[in-house]
Coordinates of C-alpha atoms and ligand atoms in Angstrom, one line a residue:
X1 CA -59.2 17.2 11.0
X2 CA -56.1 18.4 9.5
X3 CA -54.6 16.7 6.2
X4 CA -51.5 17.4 4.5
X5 CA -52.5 19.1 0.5
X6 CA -51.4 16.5 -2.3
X7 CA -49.7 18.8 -5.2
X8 CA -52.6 17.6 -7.5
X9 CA -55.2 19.7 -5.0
X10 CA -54.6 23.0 -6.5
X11 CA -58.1 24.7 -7.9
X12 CA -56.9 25.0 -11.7
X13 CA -55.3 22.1 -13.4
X14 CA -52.1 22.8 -16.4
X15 CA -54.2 22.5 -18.8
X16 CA -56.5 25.2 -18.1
X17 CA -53.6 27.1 -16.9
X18 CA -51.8 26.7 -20.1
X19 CA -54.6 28.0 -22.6
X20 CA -55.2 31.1 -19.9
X21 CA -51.5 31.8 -19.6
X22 CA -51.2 31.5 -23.9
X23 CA -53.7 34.1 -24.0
X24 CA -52.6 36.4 -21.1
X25 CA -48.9 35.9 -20.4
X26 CA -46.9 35.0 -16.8
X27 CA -46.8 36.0 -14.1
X28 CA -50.7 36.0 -13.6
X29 CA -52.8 35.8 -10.7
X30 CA -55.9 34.1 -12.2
X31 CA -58.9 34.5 -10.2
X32 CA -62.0 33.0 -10.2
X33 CA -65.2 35.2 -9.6
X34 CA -67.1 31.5 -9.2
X35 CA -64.6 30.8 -6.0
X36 CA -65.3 34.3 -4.6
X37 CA -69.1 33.8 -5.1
X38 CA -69.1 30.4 -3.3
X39 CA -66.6 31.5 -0.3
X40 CA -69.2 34.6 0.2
X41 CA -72.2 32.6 -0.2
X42 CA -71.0 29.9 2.4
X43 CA -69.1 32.3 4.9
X44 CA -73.0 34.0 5.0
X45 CA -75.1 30.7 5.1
X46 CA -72.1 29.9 8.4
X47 CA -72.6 33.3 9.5
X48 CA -76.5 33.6 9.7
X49 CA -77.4 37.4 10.9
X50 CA -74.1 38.7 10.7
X51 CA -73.3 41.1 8.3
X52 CA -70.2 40.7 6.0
X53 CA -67.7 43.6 5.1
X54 CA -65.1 42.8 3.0
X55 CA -61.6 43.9 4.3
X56 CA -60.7 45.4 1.1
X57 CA -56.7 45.9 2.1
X58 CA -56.9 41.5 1.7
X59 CA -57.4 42.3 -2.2
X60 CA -58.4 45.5 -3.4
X61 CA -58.8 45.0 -6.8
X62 CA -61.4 46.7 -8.3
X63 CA -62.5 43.6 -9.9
X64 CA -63.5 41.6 -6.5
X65 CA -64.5 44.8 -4.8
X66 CA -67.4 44.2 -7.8
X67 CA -68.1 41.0 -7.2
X68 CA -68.6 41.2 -3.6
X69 CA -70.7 44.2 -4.0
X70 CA -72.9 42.1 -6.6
X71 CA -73.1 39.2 -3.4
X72 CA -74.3 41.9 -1.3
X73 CA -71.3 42.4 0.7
X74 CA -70.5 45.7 2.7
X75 CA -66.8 47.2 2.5
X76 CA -64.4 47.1 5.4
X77 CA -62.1 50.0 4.3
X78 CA -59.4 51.7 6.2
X79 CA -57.6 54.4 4.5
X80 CA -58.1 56.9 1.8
X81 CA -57.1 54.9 -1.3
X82 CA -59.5 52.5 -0.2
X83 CA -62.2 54.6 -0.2
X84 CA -61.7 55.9 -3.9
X85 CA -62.0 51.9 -4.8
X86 CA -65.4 51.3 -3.2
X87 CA -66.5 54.7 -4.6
X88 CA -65.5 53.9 -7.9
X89 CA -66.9 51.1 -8.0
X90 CA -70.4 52.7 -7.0
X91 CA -70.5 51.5 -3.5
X92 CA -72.8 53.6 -1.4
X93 CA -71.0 54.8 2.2
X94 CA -73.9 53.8 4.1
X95 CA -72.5 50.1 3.1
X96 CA -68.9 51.0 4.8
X97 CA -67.3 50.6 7.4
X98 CA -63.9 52.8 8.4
X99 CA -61.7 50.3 10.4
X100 CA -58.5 52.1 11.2
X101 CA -57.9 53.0 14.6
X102 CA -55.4 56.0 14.1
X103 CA -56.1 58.4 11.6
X104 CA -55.2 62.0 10.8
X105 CA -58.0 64.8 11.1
X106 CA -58.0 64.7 7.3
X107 CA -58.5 61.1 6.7
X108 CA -61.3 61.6 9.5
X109 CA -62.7 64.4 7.0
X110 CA -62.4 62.6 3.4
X111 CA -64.6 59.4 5.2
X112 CA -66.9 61.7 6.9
X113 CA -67.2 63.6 3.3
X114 CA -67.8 60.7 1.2
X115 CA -70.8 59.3 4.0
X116 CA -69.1 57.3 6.4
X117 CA -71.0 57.0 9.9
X118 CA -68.5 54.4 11.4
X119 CA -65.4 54.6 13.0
X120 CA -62.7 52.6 15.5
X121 CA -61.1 54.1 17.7
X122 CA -58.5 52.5 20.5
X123 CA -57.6 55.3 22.8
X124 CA -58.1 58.8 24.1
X125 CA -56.4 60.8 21.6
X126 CA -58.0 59.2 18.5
X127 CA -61.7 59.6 20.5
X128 CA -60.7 63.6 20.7
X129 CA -59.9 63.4 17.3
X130 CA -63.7 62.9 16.7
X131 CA -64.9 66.1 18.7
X132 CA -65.9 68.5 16.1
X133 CA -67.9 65.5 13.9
X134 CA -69.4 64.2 16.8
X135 CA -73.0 64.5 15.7
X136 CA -71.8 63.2 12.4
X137 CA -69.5 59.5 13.8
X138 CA -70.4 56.7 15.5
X139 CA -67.3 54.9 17.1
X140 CA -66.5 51.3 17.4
X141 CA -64.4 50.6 20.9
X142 CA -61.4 48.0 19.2
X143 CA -60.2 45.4 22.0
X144 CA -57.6 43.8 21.7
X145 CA -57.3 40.0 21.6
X146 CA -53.8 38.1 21.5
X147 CA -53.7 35.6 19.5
X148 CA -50.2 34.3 18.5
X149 CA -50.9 31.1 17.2
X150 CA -52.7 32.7 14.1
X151 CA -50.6 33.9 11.6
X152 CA -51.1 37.2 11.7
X153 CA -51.6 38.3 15.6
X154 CA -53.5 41.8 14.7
X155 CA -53.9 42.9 18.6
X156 CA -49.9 43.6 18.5
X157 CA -50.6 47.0 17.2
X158 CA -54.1 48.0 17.8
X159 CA -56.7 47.5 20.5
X160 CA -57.1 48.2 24.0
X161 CA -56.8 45.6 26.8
X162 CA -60.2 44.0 27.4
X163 CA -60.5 45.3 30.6
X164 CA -59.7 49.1 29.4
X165 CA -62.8 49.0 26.9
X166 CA -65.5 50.1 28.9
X167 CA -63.4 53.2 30.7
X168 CA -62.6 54.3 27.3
X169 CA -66.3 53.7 25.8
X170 CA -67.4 56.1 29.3
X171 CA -64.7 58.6 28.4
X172 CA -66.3 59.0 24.5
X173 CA -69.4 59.3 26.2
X174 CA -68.7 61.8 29.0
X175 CA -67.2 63.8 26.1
X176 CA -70.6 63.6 23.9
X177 CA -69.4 61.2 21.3
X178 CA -71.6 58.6 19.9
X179 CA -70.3 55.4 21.0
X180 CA -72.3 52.6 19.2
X181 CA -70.2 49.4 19.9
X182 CA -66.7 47.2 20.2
X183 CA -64.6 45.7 17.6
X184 CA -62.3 43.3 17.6
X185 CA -59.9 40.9 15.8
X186 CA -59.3 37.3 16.7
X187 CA -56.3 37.4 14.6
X188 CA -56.0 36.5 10.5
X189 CA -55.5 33.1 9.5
X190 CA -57.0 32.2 13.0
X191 CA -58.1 28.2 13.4
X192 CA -59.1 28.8 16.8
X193 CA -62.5 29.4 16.6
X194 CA -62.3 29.6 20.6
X195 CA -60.3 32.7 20.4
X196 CA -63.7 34.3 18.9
X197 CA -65.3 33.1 22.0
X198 CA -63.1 34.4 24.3
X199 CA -63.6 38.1 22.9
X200 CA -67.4 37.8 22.5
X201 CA -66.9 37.5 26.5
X202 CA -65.1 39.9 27.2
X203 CA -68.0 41.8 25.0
X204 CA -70.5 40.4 26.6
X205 CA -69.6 41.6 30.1
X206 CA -68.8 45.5 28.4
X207 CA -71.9 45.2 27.3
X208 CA -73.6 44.1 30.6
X209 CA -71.7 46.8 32.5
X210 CA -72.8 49.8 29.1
X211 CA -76.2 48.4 29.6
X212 CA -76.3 48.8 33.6
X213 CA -75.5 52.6 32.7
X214 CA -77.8 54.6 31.0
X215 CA -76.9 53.8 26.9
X216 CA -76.6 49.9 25.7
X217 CA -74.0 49.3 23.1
X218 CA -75.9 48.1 20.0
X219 CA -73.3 46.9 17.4
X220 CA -70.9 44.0 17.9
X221 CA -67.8 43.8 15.1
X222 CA -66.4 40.3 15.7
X223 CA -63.5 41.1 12.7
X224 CA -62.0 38.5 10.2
X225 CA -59.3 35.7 10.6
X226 CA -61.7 33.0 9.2
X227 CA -58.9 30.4 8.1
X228 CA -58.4 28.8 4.4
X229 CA -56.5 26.0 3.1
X230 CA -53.6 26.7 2.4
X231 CA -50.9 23.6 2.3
X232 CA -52.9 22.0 5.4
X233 CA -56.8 22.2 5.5
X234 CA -58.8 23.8 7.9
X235 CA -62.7 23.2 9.1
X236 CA -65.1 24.2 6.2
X237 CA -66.7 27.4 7.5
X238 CA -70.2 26.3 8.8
X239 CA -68.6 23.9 10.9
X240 CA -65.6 26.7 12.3
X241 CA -68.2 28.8 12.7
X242 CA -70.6 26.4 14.6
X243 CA -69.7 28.0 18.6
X244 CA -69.8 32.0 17.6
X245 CA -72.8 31.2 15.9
X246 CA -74.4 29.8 19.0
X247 CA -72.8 32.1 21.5
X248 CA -74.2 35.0 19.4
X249 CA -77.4 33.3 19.3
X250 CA -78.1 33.1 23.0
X251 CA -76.0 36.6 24.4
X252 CA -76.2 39.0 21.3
X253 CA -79.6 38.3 19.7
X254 CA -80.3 41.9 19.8
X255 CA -77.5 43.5 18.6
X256 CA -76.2 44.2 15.0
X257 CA -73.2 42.1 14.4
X258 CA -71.0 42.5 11.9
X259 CA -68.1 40.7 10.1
X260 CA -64.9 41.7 8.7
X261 CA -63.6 38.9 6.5
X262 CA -60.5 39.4 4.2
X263 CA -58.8 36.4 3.1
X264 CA -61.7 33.7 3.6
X265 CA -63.7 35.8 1.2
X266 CA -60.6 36.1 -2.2
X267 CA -58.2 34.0 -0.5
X268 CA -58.7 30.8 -2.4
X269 CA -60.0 32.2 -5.5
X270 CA -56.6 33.2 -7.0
X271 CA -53.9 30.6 -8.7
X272 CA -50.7 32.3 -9.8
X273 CA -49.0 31.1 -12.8
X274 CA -45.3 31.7 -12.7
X275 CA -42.4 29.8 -14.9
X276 CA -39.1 29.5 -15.1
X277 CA -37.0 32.3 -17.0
X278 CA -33.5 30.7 -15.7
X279 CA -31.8 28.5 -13.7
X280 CA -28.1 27.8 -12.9
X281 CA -26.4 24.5 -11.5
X282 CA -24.5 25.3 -8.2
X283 CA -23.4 23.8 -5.6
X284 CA -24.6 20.3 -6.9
X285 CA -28.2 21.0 -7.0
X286 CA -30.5 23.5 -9.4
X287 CA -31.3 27.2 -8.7
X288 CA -34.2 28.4 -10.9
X289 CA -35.4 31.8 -11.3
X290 CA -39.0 32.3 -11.6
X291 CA -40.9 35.4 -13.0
X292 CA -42.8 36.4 -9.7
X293 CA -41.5 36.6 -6.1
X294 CA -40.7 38.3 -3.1
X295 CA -41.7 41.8 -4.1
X296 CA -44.5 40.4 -6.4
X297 CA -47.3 38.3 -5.2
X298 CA -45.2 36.1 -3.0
X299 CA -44.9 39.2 -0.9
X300 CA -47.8 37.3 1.0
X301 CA -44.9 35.2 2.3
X302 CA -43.2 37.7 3.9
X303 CA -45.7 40.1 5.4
X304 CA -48.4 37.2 5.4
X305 CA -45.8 34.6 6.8
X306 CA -48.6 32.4 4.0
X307 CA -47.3 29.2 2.5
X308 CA -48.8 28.8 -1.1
X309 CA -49.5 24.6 -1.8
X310 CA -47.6 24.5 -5.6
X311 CA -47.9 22.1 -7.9
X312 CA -45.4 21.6 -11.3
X313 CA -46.5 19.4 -14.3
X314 CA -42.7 18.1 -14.9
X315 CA -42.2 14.4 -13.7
X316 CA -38.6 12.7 -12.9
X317 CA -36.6 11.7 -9.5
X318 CA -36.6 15.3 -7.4
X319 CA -33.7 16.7 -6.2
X320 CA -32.8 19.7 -3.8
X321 CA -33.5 22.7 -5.6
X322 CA -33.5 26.6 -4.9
X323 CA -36.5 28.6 -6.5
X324 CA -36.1 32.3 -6.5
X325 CA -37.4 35.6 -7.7
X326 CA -36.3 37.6 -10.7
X327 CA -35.5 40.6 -8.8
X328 CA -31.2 41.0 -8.4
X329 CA -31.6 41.0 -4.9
X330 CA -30.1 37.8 -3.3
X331 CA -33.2 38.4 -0.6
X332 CA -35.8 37.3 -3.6
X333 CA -35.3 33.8 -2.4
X334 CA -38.7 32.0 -2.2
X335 CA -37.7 27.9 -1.1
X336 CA -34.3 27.4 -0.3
X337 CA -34.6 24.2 -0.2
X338 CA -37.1 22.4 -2.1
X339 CA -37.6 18.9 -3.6
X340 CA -38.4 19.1 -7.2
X341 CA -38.3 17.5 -10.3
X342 CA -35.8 18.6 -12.8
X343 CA -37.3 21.9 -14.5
X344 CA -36.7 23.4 -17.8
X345 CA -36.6 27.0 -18.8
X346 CA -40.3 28.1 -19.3
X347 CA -41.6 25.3 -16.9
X348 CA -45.0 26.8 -15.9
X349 CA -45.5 26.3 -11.8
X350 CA -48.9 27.1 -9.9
X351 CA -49.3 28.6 -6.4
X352 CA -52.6 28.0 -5.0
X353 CA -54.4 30.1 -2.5
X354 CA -53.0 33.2 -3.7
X355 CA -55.4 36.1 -3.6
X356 CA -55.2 37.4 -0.5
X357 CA -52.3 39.5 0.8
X358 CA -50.7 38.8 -2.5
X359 CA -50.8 41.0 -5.1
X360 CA -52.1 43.6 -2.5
X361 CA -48.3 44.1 -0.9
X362 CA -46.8 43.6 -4.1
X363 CA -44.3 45.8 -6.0
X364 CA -42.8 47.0 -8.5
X365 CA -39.7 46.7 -7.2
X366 CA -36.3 46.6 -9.5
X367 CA -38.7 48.1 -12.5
X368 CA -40.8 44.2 -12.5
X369 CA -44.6 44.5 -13.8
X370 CA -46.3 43.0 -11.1
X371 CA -48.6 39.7 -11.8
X372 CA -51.4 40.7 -14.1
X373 CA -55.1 40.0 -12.4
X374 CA -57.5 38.1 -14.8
X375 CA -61.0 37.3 -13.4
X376 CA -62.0 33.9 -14.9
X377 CA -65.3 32.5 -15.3
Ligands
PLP401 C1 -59.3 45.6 11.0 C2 -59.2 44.4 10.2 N1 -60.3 43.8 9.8 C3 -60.3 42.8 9.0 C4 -59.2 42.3 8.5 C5 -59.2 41.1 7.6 O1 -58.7 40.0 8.2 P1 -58.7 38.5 7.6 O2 -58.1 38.7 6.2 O3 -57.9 37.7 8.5 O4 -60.1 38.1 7.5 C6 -57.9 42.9 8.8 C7 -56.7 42.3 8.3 O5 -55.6 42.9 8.5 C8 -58.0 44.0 9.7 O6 -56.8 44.6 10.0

């Protein structure tokens, strides 16, 4: 069931906030290593069997890379830079998994060197791509699945048509590559846990048909999009996850399945502390200028299309306000139109919910520091 956030549900309360922002300063993404321990430990105890690979791109920071790697977590990683994180923080390959469907011969190379074994592919090019290291990959088929009611639909730029998979998994084969299973993403943010359902059977029948040929498919990469609160609530994960767990139960009991989760795994474990470095009457109502926005860690509101639940400690009638970023460009506007109490210059705000897709598609934009990360408890 679906309820509507009070302010008062944010994860840290002001006065918490206020000693941790004495000692460290705004804007600050505080992050608790607690939250990210729990949300791990409950996404696996929903998830029984299925292995969980952090998307790193969610949060990157070497921090929570640490963290999950102490849980027991293997890394979804995608790109080059992401590799030198899991590396340095002493992550062996053989716990990765490389997720991007296009990549240049040299990316291909810098994974392969460091140990990667798994790839994704989505089309012919990218599976001729693999050629010279075929005794050295093992390819993931990614299908995509449309799913425009989650906030993020990821099947807009990646993924093959259901129905395309298993021509494309006998074309790697015919050319001698390794073709070990199919990927997908039921898209991020994703409260339909139906939509999971819906791929698995798609899989199921590209399985049937790989299996009626001579080489089963073995591995089954059901992606992320597990859903947090954000202003509304969602189902706590053991109940979300309830029908893929059965459906994997009965049709993929044999087969490795793994798990990419991003935001469920960092996403509620960050507040960010912001406050107010100016504000200016106009037009009848108050604009105030906060020390983080757009191009800082409310970039997630942008590219994430996230709404962050907020809370303010001020009290008094609330009026129509403006709150904006401190960058000069008339853009950096985060609530146009907002009901708030009257705020004073240093007012301290919270945004809850903030760790993934936040700081990790931040700037520096207009010469602004971006949030500092501190890892709490
Ligand atoms: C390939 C892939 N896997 C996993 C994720 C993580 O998704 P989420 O944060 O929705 O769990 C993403 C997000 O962009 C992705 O592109």
């Amino acid at each position: 069931m679906r309820r509507s956030r009070s302010f008062a549900d944010t994860a840290m309360n002001f006065t918490t906030a206020r000693k941790l922002v004495e000692m460290h300063g705004t804007p600050a993404l505080f992050v608790s290593a607690n939250r990210i321990r729990r949300s791990y430990r409950d996404l696996a105890a929903a998830l029984p069997g299925v292995e969980l690979f952090y998307a790193v791109k969610a949060n990157a920071a070497s921090e929570l890379v640490r963290i999950l790697a102490d849980e027991g977590s293997s890394f979804d990683i995608s790109t080059n830079g992401e590799i030198d994180i899991v590396r340095s923080c002493g992550i062996e390959p053989s716990r990765c998994l490389h997720t991007h469907p296009v990549k240049s011969d040299a990316e291909i190379r810098y994974a392969l060197d460091f140990g990667i074994a798994h790839f994704v592919v989505d089309n012919e090019d990218e599976l001729r791509k693999f050629l010279p290291y075929r005794d050295r990959a093992r390819l993931l088929v990614r299908m995509s699945i449309q799913n425009p009611s989650a906030l993020v639909n990821l099947s807009h730029k990646f993924g093959v048509a259901p129905q395309d998979v298993f021509a494309l998994i006998e074309m790697g084969r015919e050319l001698g590559l390794k073709i070990a299973g199919i990927s997908f993403h039921a898209g991020s943010q994703n409260e339909n846990a139906l939509k999971f359902i819906e791929a698995l059977e798609y899989c199921r029948d590209i399985c049937w048909r790989a299996a009626a040929g001579s080489e089963p498919l073995s591995i089954i990469d059901i992606g992320g999009g597990f859903p947090i609160n954000y202003i509304t609530s969602v189902l706590p994960p053991a109940q979300f996850c309830q029908p893929v767990n059965e459906y994997l139960e009965r049709y993929f009991a044999n087969y490795r399945v793994i798990a990419e989760p991003g935001r469920y795994l960092c996403g509620s474990a960050a507040t960010l502390a912001t406050r107010v470095k100016g504000r200016a009457l106009r037009d009848g109502g108050w604009g105030y200028y906060l020390d983080a926005g757009l191009y800082g860690s409310f970039s997630g509101k942008v590219y994430d299309h996230a709404e962050y639940p907020m809370s303010v400690a001020a009290r008094g009638k609330r009026q129509r306000s403006v709150l904006a970023g401190p960058t000069c460009d008339s853009f950096d506007v985060l609530y146009e139109n907002i009901a708030l109490p009257v705020l004073k210059v240093g007012e301290l705000l919270l945004f809850d919910s903030m760790g993934a897709y936040t700081n990790a598609s931040a700037s520096r934009f207009n010469g602004f520091e971006k949030a500092k990360l501190v890892v709490i408890d």
